[in-house]
Short mmCIF file of C-alpha atoms and ligand atoms in Angstrom, two decimals:
data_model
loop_
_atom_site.label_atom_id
_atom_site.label_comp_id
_atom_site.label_asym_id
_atom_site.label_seq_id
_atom_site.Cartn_x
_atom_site.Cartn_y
_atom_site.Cartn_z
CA UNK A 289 176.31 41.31 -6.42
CA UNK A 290 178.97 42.32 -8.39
CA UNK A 291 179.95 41.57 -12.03
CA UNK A 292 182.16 38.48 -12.04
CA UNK A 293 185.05 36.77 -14.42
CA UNK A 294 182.35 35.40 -16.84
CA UNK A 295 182.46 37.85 -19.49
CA UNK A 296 186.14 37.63 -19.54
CA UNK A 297 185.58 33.56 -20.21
CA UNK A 298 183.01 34.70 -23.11
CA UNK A 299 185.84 36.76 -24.44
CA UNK A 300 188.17 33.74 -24.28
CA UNK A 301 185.48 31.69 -26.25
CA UNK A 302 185.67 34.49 -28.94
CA UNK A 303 188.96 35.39 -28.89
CA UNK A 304 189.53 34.21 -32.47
CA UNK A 305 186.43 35.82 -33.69
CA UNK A 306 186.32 39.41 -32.41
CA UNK A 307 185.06 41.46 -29.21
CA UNK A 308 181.36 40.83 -28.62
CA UNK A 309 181.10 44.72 -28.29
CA UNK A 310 178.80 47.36 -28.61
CA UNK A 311 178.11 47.40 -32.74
CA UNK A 312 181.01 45.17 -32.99
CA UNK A 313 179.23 42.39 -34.72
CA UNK A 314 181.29 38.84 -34.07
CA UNK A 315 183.07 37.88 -36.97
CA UNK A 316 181.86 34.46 -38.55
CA UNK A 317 184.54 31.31 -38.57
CA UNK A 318 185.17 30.45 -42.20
CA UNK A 319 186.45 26.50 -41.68
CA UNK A 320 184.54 25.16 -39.73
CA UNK A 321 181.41 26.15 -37.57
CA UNK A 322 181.27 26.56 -34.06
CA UNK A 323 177.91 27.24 -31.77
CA UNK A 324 178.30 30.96 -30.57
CA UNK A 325 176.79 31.78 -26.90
CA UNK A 326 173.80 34.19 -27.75
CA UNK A 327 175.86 37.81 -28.11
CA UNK A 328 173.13 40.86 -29.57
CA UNK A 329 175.42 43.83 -30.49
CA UNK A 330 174.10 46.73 -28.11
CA UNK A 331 173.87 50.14 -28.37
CA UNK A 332 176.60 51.24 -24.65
CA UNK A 333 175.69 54.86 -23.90
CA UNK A 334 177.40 55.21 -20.46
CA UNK A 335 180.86 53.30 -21.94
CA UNK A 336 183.78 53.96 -24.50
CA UNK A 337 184.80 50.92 -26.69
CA UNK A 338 188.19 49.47 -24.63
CA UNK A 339 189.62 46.41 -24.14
CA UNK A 340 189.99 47.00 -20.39
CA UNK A 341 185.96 46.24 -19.51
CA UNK A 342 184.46 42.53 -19.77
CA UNK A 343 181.16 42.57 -21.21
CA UNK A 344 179.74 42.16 -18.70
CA UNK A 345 181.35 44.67 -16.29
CA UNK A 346 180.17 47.18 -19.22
CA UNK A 347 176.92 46.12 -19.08
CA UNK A 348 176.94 46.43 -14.90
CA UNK A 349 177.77 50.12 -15.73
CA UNK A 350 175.55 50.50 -18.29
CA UNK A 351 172.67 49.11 -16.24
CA UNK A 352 173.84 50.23 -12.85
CA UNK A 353 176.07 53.14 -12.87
CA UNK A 354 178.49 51.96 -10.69
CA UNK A 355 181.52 49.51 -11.19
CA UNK A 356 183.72 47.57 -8.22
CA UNK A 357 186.89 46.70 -8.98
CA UNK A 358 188.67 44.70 -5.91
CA UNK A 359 192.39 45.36 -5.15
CA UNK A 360 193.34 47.75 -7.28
CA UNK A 361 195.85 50.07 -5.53
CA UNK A 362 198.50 48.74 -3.28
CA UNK A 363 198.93 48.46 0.53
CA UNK A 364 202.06 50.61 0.06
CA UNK A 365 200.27 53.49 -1.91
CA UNK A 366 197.18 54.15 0.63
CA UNK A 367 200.46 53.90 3.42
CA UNK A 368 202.13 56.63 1.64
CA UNK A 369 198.52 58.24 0.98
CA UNK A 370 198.04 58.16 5.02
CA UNK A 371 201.35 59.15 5.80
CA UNK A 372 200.41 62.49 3.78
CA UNK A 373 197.34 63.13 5.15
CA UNK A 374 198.94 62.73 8.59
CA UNK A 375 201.33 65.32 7.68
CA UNK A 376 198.73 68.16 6.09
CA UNK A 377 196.67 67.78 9.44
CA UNK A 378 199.44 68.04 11.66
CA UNK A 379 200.46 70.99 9.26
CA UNK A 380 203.83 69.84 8.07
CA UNK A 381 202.93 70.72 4.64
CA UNK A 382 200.77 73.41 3.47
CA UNK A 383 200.00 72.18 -0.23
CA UNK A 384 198.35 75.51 -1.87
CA UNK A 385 195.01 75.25 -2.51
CA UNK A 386 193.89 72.45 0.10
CA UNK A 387 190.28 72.95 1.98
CA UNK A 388 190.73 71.27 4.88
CA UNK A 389 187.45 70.63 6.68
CA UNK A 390 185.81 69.44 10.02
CA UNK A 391 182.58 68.27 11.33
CA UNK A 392 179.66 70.28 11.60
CA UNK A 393 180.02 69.05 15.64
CA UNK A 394 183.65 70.02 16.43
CA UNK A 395 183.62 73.17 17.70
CA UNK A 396 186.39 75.86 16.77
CA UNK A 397 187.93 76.03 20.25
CA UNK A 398 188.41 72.56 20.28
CA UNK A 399 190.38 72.36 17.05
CA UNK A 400 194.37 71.64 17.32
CA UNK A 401 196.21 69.92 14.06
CA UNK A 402 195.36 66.83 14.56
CA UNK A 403 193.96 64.09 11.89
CA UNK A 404 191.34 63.63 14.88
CA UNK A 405 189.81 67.02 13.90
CA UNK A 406 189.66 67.08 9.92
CA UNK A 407 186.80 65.43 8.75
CA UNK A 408 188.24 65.76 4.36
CA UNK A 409 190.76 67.23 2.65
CA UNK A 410 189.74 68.25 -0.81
CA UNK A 411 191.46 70.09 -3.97
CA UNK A 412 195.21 67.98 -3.22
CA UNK A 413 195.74 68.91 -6.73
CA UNK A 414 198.68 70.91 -5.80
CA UNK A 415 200.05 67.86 -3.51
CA UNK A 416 202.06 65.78 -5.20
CA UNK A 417 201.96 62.81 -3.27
CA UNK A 418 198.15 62.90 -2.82
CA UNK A 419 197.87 63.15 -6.14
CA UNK A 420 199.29 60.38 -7.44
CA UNK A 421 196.30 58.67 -6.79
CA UNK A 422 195.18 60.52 -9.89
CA UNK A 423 197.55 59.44 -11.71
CA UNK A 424 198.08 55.48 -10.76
CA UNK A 425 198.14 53.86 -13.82
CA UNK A 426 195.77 51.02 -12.78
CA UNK A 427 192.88 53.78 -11.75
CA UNK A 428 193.59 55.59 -15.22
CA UNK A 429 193.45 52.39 -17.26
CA UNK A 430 189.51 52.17 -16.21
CA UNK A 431 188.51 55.96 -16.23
CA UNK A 432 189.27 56.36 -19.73
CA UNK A 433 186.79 53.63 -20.50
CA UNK A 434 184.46 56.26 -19.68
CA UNK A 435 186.13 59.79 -20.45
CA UNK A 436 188.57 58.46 -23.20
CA UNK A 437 192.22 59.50 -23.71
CA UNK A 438 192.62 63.15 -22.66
CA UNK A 439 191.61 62.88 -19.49
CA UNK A 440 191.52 65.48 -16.13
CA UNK A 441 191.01 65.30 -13.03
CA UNK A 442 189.01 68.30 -11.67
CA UNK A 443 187.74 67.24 -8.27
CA UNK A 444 189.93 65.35 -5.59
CA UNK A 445 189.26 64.68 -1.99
CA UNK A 446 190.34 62.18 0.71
CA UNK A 447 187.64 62.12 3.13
CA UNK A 448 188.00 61.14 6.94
CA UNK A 449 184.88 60.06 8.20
CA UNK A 450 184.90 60.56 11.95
CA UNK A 451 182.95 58.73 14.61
CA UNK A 452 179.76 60.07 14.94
CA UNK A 453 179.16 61.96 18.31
CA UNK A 454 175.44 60.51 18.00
CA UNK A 455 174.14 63.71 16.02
CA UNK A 456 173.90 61.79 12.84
CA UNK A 457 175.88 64.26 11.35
CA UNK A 458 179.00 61.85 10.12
CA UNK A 459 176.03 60.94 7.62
CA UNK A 460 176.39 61.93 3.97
CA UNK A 461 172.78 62.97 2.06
CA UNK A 462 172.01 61.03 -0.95
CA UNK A 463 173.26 63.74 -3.76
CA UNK A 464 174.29 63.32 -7.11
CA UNK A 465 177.73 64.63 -7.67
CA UNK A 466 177.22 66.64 -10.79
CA UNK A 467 174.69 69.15 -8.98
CA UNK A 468 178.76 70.64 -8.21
CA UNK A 469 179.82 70.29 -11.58
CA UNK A 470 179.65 73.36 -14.08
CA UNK A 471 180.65 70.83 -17.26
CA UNK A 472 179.66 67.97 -19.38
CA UNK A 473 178.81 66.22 -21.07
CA UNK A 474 177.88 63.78 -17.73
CA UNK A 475 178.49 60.25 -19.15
CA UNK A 476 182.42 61.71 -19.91
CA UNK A 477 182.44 62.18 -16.13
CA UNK A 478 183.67 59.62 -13.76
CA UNK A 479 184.52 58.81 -9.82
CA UNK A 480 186.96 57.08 -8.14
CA UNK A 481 186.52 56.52 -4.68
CA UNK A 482 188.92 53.80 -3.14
CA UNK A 483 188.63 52.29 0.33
CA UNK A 484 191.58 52.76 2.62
CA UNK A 485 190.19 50.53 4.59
CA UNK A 486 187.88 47.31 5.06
CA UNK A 487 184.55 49.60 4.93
CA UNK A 488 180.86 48.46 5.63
CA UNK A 489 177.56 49.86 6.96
CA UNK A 490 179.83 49.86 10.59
CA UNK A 491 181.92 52.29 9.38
CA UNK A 492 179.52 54.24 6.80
CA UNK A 493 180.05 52.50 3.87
CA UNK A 494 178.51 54.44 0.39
CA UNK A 495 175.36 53.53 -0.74
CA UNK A 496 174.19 53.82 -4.17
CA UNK A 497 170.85 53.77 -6.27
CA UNK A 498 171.73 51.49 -8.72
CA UNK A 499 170.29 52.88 -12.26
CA UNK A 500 169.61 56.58 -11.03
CA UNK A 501 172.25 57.46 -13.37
CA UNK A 502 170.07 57.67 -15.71
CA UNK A 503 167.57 60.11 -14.68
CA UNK A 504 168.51 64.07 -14.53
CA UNK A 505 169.84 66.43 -12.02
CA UNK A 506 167.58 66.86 -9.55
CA UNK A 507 167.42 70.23 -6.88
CA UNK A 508 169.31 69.40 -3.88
CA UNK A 509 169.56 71.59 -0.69
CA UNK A 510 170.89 71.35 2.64
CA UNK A 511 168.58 68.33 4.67
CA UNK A 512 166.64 69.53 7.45
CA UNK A 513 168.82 67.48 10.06
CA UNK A 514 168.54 68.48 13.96
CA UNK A 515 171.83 67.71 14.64
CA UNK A 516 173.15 70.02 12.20
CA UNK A 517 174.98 69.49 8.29
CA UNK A 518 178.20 69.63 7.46
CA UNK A 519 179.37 72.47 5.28
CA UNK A 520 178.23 71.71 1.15
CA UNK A 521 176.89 68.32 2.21
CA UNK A 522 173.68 68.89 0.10
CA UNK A 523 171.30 66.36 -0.55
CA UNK A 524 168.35 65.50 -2.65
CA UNK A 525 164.90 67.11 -1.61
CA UNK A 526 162.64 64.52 -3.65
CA UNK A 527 163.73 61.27 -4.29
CA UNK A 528 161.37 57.98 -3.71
CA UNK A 529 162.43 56.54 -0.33
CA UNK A 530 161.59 52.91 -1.65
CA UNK A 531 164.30 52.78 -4.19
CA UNK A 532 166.68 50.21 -4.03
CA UNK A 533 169.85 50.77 -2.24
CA UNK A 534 172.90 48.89 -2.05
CA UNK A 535 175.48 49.27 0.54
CA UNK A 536 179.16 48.82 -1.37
CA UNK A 537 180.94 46.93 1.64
CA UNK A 538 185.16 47.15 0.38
CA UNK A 539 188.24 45.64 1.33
CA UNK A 540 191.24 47.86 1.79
CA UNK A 541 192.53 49.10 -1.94
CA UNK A 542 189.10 48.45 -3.75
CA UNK A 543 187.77 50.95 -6.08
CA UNK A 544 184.25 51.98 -7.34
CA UNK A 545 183.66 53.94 -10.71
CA UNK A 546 180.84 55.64 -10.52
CA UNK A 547 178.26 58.15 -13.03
CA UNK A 548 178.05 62.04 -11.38
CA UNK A 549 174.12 61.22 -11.63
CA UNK A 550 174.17 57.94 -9.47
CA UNK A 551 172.55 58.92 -6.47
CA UNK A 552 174.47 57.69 -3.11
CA UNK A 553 175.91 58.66 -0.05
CA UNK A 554 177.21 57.46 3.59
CA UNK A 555 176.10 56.18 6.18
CA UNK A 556 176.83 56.90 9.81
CA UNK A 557 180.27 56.34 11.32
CA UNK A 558 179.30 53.69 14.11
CA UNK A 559 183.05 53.02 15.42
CA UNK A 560 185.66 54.77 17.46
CA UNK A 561 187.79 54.89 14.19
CA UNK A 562 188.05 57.35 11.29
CA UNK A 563 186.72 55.84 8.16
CA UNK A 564 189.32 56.51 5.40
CA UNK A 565 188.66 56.70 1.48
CA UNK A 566 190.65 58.53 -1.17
CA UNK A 567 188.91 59.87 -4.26
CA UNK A 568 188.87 61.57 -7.69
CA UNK A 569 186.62 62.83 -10.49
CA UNK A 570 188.06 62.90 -13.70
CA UNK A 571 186.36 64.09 -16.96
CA UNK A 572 187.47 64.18 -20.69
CA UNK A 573 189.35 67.09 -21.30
CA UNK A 574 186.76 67.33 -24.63
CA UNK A 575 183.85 68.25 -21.61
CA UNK A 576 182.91 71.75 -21.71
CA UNK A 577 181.55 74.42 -19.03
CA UNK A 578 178.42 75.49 -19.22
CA UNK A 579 176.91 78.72 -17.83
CA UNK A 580 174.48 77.85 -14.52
CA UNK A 581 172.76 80.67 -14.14
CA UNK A 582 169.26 80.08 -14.74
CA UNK A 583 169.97 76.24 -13.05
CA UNK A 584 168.89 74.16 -10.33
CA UNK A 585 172.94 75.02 -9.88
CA UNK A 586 172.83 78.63 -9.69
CA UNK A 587 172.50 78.13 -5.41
CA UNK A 588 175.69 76.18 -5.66
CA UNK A 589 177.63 78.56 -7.38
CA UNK A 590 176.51 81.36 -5.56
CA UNK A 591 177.83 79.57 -2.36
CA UNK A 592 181.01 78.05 -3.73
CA UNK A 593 182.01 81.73 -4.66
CA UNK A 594 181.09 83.15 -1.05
CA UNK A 595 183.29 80.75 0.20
CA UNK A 596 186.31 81.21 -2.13
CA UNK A 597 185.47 84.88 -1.15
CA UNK A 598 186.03 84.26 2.62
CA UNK A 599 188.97 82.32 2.03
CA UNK A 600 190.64 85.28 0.41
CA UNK A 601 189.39 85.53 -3.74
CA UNK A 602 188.66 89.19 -4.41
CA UNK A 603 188.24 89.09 -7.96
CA UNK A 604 184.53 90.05 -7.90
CA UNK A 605 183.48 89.21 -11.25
CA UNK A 606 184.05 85.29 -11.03
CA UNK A 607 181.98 82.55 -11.93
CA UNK A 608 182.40 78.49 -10.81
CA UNK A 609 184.14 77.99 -14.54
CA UNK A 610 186.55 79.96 -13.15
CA UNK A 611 186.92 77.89 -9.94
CA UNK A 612 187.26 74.48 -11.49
CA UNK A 613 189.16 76.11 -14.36
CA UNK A 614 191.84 76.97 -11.76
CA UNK A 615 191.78 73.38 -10.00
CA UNK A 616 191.65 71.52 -13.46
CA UNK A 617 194.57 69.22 -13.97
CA UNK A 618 195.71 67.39 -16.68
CA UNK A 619 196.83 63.35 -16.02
CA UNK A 620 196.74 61.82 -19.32
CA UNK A 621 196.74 63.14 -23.08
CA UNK A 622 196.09 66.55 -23.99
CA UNK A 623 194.33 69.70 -22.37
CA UNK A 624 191.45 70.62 -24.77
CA UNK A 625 188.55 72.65 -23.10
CA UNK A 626 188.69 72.26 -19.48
O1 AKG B 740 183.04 59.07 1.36
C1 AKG B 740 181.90 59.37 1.67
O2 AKG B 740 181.46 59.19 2.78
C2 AKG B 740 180.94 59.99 0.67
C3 AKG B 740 181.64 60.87 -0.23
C4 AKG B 740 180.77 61.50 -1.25
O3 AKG B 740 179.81 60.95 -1.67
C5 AKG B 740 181.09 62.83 -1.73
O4 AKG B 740 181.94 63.50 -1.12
O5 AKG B 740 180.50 63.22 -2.75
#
């Protein structure tokens, strides 16, 4: 299912004669003539020139939108990544900025600090041990094949998938992520989402359209669920129901790359357990905001702000620039527009 090893062997065939790259056309022996494997120089849209990709995992991309790549943080980082999280629900530490959230289904009363009762912690920006997942030099080597050099990281979240009380409502609509985003360009934009865990459709593995990167944003809206919807878990009103899917199943430590226009989302928690994954959406710090007024995103930022608003913001003239412009952080190269 996934791309394999072989387009690192084709790269060992040519290693004397040059990457068999996009445009890079492979450089002819001059002593004596060898049979090339059939390479056609290709126009990559979704992927930066790098020597980190195979071919072939560039094509997957390319093609797919997503990428796996197994084992690539350690045992003892998602400890220390737990260990955190442990602390910021039993409120230990109070890293500014957090959103701390619970499921639609537990109630207020019931809530005591307890990992039990926090369903995702997002914007750990100002956490420093959370966020050196952002800045793991193994998950930054692969996300500037797709933003480049100067990169940020504007969106972080480690999400706690409880069991589901039988509502449905541990469930994540199929969305696109970039319906939150107020920059682009999109194919500078890139995911990380790693499993903390062995994941699978038990647990509510993600599940991704392959290819629907490539279509546009598309209106989402809260689903019509009878058990009720989490807070800003929007999904997709039209979409065909016959596409595709695949369900990513992930050992503990894996990591998926993935386009802000894929379409995916979760699945239902089916265990007793809480389904841990640790994420982060970077972007080249060359992106730029755009204005959404006028947007299928104008909903989003109208609730985003109403939100900040509760939470405290009284600045009244504020737009969702403003709000990712404050959460913005820089991990590698220089801070240009973001
Ligand atoms: O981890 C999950 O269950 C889905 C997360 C996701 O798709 C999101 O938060 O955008």
């Amino acid at each position: 299912m996934y791309p394999t090893r072989a387009g690192e062997r084709l790269r060992v065939v040519l290693g004397h004669l040059g990457r068999p790259e996009a445009g890079n056309p492979v450089a002819q022996p001059t002593s004596r003539t060898v049979s090339l494997p059939s390479v056609h120089p290709q126009q990559f849209q979704y992927t930066l020139d790098n020597d980190v990709l195979t071919f072939e995992q560039r094509k997957f991309y390319e093609d797919n939108g997503f990428l796996v790549i197994k084992n690539l943080v350690s045992d003892a980082d998602i400890q220390r990544f737990r260990d955190e999280f442990e602390k910021i629900c039993r409120k230990e530490v109070k890293p500014p900025g957090i959103t701390i959230m619970r499921d639609v289904n537990i109630l207020k009363s019931e809530f005591t600090a307890n990992e039990k009762m926090i369903s995702k912690v997002q914007d750990f920006q100002e956490d420093e041990e959370l966020f050196r997942y952002c800045t793991l030099p193994q998950i930054l080597k692969y996300v500037e094949c797709f933003t480049g050099p100067n990169i940020m990281a504007m969106h972080t979240m480690l999400i706690n998938k409880p069991p589901d009380t039988g509502k449905k409502t541990s469930r994540h609509p199929l969305h696109q992520d970039l319906h939150y985003f107020p920059f682009r360009p999109s194919n500078h934009i890139v995911a990380a989402w790693t499993a903390m865990e062995h994941i699978d459709r038990n647990n509510g593995c993600l599940v991704v359209l392959p290819g629907t990167h490539k279509s546009s944003l598309k209106p989402h809206g809260y689903p019509q669920w009878e058990g009720g919807v989490n807070i800003m878990f929007h999904g997709i009103q039209d979409y065909k129901e016959d596409s595709s899917r695949v369900h990513l199943i992930m050992e503990k430590g894996d990591t998926v790359f993935f386009h802000p226009l894929l379409i995916h989302g979760s699945g239902r928690n089916r265990t007793q357990g809480f389904r841990k994954a640790i994420s982060c959406h970077f972007a080249s710090a060359s992106c730029h905001y755009i204005d959404v007024k006028g947007t299928h995103q104008e909903g989003i930022e109208k609730e985003v702000i109403k939100i900040a608003q509760k939470r405290g913001l009284t600045a009244d003239d504020i737009s969702l620039k403003d709000l990712w412009k404050f959460r913005a952080r820089l991990v590698k190269g220089e801070r240009i527009n973001l």
